[in-house]
Structures are given as structure tokens and as C-alpha cells.
Short mmCIF file of N, CA and C in Angstrom, two decimals:
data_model
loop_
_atom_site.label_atom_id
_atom_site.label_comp_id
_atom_site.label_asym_id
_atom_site.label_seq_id
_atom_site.Cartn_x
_atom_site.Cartn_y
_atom_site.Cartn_z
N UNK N 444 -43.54 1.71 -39.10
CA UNK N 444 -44.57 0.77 -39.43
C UNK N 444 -45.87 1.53 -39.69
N UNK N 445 -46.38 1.30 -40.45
CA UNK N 445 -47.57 1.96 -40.93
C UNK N 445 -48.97 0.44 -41.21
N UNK N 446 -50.12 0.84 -41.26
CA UNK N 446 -51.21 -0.13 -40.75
C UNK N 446 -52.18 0.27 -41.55
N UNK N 447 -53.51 -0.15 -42.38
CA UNK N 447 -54.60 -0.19 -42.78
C UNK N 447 -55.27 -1.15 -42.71
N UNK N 448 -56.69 -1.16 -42.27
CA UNK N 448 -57.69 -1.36 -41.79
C UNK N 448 -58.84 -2.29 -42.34
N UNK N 449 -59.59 -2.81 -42.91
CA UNK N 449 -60.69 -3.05 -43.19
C UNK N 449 -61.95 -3.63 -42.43
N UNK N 450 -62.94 -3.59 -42.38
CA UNK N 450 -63.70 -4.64 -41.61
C UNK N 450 -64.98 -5.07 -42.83
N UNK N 451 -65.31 -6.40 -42.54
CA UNK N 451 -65.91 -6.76 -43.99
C UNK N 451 -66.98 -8.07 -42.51
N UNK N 452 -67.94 -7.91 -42.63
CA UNK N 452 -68.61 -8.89 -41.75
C UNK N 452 -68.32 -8.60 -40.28
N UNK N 453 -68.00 -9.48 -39.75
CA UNK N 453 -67.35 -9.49 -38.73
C UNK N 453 -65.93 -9.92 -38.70
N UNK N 454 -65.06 -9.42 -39.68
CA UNK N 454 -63.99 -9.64 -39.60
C UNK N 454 -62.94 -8.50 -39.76
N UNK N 455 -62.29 -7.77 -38.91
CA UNK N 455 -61.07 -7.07 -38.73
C UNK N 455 -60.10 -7.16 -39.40
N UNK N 456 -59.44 -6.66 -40.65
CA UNK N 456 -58.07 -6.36 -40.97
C UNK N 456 -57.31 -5.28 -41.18
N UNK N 457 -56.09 -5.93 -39.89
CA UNK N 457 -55.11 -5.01 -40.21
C UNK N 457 -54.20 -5.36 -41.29
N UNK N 458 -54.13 -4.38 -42.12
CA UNK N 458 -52.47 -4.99 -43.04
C UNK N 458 -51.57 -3.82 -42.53
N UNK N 459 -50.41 -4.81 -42.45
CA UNK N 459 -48.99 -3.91 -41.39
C UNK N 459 -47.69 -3.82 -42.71
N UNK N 460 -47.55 -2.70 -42.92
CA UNK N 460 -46.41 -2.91 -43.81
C UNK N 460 -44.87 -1.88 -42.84
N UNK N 461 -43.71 -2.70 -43.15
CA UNK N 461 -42.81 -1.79 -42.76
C UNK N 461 -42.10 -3.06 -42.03
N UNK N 462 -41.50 -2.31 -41.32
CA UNK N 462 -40.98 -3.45 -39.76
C UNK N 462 -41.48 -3.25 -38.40
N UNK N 463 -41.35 -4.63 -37.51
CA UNK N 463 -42.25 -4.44 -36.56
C UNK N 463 -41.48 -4.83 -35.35
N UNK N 464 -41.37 -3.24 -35.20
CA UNK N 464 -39.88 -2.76 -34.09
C UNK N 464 -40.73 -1.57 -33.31
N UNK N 465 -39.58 -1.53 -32.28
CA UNK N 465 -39.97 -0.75 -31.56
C UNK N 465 -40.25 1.23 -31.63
N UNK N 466 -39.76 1.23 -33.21
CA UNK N 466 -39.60 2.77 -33.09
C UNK N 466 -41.11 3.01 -33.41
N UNK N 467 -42.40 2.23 -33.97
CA UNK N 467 -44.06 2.39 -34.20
C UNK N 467 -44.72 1.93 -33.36
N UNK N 468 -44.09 0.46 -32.42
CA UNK N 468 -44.94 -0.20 -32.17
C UNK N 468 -46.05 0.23 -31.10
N UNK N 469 -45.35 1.63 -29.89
CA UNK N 469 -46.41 1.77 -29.41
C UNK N 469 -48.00 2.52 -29.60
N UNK N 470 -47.47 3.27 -30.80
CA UNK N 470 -48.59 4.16 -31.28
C UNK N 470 -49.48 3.50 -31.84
N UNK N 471 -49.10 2.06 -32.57
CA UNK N 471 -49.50 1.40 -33.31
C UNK N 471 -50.66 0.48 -32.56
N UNK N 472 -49.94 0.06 -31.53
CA UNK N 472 -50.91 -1.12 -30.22
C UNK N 472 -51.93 -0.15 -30.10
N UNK N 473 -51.68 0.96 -29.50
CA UNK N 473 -52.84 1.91 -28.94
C UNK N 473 -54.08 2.13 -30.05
N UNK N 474 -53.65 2.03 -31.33
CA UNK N 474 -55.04 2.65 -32.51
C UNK N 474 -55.49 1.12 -32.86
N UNK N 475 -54.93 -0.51 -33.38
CA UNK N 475 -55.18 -1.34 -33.01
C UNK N 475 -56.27 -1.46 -32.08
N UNK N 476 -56.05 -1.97 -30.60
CA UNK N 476 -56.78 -2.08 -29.73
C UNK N 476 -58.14 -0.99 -29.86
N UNK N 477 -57.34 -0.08 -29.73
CA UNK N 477 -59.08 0.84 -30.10
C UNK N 477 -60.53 0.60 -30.79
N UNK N 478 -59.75 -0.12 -31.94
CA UNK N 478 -60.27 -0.01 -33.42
C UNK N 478 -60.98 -1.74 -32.96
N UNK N 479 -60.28 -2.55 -31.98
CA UNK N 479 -60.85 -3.77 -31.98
C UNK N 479 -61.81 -3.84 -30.88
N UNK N 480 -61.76 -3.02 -29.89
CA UNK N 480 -62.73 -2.60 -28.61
C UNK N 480 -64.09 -1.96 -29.72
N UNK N 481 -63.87 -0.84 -30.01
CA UNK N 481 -64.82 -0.16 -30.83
C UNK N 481 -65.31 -1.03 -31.84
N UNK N 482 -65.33 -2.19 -32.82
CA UNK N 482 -65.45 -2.77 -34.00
C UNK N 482 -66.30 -3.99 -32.84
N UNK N 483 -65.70 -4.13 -32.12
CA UNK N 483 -65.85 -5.90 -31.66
C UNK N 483 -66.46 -6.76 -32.42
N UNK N 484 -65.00 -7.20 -32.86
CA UNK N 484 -65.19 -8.32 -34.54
C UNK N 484 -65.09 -9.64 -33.89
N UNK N 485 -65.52 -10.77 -34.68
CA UNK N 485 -65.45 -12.24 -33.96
C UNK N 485 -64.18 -12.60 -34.48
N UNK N 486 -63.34 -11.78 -35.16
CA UNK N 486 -62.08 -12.39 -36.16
C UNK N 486 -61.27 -10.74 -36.52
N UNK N 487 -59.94 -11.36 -35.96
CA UNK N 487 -58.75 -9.78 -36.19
C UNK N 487 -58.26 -10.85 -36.86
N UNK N 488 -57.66 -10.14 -38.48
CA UNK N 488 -56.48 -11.03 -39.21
C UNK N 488 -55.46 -9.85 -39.31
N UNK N 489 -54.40 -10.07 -38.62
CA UNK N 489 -52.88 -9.22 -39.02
C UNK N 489 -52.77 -9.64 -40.30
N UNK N 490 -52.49 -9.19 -41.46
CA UNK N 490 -52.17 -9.44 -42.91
C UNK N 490 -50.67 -8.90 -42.57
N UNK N 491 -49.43 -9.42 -42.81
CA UNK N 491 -48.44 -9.49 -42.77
C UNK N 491 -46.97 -9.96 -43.87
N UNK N 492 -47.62 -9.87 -44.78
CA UNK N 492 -46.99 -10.12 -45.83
C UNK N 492 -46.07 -9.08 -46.38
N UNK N 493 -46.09 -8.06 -46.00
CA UNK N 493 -45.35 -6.58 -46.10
C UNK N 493 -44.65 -6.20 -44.92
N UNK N 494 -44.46 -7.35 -44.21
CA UNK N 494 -43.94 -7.17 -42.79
C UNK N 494 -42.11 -8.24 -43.06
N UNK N 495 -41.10 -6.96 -43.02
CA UNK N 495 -39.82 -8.29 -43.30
C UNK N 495 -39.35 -8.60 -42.45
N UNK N 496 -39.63 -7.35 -41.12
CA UNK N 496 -38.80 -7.92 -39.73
C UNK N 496 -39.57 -7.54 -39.08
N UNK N 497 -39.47 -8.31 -37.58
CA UNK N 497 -39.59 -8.31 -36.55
C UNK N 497 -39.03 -8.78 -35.21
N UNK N 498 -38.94 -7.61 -34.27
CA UNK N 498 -38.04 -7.95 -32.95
C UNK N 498 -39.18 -8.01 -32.10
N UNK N 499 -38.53 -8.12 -30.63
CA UNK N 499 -39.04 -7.96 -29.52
C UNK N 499 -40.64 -7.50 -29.08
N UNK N 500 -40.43 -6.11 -29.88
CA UNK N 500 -41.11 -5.01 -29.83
C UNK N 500 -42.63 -5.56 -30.36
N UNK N 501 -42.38 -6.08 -31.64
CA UNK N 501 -43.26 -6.78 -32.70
C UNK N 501 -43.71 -7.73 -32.20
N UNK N 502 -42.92 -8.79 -31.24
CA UNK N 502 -43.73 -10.08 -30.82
C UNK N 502 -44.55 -9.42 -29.97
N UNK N 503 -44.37 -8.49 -28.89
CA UNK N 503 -45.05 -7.82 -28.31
C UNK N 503 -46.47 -7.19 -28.66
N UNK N 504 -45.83 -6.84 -29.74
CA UNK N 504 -47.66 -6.15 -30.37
C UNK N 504 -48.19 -7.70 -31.04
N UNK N 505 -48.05 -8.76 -31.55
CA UNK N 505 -49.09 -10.03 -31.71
C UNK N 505 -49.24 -9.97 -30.91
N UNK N 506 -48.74 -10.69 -29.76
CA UNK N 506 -49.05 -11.08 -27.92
C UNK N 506 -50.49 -10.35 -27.49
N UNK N 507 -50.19 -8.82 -27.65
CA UNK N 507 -51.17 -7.75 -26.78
C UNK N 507 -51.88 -8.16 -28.07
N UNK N 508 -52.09 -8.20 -29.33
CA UNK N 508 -53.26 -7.97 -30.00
C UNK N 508 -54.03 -9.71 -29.78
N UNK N 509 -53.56 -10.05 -29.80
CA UNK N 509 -53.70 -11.63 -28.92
C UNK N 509 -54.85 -11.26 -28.14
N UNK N 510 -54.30 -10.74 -27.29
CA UNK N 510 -55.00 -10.63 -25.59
C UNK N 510 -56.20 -9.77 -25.87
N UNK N 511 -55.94 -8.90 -26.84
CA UNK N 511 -57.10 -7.74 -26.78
C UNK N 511 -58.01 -8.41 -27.54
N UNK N 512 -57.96 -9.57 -28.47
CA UNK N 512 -58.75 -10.13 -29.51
C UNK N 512 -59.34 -11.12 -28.69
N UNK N 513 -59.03 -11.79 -27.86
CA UNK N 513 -59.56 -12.33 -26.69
C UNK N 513 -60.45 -11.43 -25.51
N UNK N 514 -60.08 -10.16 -25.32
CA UNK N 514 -61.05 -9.53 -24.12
C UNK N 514 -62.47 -9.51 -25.16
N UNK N 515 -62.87 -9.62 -26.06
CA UNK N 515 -63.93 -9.53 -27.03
C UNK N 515 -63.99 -10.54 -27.71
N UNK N 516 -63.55 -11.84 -27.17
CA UNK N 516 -64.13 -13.11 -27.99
C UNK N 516 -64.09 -13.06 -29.01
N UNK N 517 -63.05 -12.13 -29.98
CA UNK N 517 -62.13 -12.67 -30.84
C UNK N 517 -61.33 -13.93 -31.50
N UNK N 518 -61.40 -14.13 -32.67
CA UNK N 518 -60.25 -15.07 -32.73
C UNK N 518 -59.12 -14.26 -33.34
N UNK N 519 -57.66 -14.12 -33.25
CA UNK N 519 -56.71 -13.73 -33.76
C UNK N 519 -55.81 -14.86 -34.65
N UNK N 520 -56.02 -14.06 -35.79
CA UNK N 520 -55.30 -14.67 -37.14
C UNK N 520 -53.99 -13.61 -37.67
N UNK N 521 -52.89 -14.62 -37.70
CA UNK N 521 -51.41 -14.04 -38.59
C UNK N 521 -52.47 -14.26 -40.08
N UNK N 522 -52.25 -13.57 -41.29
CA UNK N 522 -52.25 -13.86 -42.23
C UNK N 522 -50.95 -13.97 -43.49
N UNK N 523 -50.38 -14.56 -44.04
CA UNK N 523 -49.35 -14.84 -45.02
C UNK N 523 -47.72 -13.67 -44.09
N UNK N 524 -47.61 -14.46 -43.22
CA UNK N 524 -46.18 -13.37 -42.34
C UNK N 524 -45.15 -13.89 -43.56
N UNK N 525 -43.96 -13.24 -43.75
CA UNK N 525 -42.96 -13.72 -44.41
C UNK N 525 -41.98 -14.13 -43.83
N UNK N 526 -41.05 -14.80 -44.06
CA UNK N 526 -40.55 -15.91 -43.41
C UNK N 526 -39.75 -15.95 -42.35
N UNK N 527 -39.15 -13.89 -42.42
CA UNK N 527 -38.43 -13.48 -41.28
C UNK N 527 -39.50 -13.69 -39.75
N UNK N 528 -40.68 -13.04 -40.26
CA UNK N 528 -41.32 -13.27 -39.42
C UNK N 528 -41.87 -14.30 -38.77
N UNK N 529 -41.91 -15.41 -39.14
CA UNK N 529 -42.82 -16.68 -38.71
C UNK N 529 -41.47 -17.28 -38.21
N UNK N 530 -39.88 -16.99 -38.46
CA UNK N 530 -39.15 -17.83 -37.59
C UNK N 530 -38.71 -17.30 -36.55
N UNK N 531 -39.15 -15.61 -36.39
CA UNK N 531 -39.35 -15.62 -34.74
C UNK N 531 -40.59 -15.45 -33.99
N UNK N 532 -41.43 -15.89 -34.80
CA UNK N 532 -42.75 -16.13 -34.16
C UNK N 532 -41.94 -18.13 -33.58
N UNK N 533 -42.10 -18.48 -34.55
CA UNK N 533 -41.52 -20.11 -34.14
C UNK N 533 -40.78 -20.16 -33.05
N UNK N 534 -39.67 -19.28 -32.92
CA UNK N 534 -38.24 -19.27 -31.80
C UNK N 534 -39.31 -18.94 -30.50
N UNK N 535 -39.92 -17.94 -30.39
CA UNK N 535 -40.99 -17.42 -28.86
C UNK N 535 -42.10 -18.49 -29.17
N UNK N 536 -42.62 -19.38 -29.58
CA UNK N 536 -44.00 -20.43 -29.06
C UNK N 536 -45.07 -19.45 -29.81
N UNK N 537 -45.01 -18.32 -30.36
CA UNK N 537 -46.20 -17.76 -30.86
C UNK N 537 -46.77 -18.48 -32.03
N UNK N 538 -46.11 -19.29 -32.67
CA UNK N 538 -46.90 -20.06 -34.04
C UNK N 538 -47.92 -21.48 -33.04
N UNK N 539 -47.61 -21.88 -31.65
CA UNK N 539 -48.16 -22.46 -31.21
C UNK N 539 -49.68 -22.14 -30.59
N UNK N 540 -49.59 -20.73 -30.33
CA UNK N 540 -50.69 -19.73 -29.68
C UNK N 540 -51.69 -19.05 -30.79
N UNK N 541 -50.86 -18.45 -32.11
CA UNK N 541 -51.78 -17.78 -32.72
C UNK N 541 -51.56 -18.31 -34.48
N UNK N 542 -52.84 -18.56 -34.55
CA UNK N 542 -53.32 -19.21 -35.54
C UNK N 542 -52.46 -18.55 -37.22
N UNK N 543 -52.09 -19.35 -37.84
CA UNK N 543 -51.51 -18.55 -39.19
C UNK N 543 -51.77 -19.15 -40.49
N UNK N 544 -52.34 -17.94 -41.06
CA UNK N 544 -53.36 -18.70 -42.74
C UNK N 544 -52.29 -18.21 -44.21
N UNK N 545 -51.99 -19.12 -44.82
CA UNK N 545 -51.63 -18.73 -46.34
C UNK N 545 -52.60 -18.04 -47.32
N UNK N 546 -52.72 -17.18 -47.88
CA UNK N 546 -53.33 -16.85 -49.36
C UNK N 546 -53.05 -18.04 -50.24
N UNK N 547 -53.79 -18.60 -51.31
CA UNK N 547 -53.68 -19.46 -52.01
C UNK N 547 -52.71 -19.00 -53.31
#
């Protein structure tokens, strides 16, 4: 899994391309969180549209980026997940917890 960055206002984006498994995910949480402690944005959007799978590992990193977007009064936004992804976000309650926006 590989990740790029932007911040534009006060708003944080990551775009995640690859899959979101366990063989990136921890290197990945660690520069994340950093980048959202250091930035302290009012808004993290995961851009996820380059994202085809996700396990365990992956719900794991929303969850923690969740939590970390919250220790800084954050809001955390999915942006456009593809469809593998949003039906196991759906199966774990995460489409109930974290907010998810379409591109027009």
C-alpha cells in the first residue's frame, strides 16, 4: 500500500492506493498519525478509490485513523472507497461511525 498526502486549508488528504492489508498497514498508521498530530487539520479525508481490498488489517487502520482524527478534533472522512471496500466497512458497523463522500 502506498499513500500521498495533501493539505489544502484545513483539510488532510490521504490518497491510499494498493490494498489495505496487513503486509503496509503498520508503517503506514505510524506516518498517517504523524502527519495528522503534526498538521492538526479540522478534516482527514482517506481518498480511497484506488483501494480494491481490504481485510482486517485495513479496518484497523480507518478505526485508529478514526481515533487519531478525533485526539485533534478532527472530523474523519472515507472519500469515493470502491465497493470491495465499503462492503466490509458495512459487514464491521464502520459505514455507521465514519462518514463517506462520493465525487460527483
Amino acid at each position: 500500500m502506498n499513500f500521498t498526502h495533501t493539505k489544502e486549508n484545513a483539510t488532510l488528504t490521504f490518497t491510499l492506493t494498493g490494498e489495505l492489508d496487513h503486509h503496509g498497514a503498520a508503517a503506514t498508521r505510524q506516518a498517517m498519525d504523524k502527519l495528522i498530530r503534526d498538521e492538526q487539520p479540522k478534516k482527514v479525508v482517506l481518498d480511497l478509490q484506488n483501494v480494491h481490498f481490504c481485510d482486517s488489517s485495513g479496518l484497523g487502520l480507518l478505526m485508529g485513523r478514526y481515533k487519531t482524527a478525533l485526539s485533534v478534533s478532527a472530523v474523519l472522512t472515507v472519500k469515493d472507497p470502491s465497493a470491495a471496500v465499503m462492503r466490509i466497512m458495512r459487514l464491521a458497523g464502520l459505514d455507521k461511525l465514519i462518514k463517506t463522500e462520493r465525487s460527483a
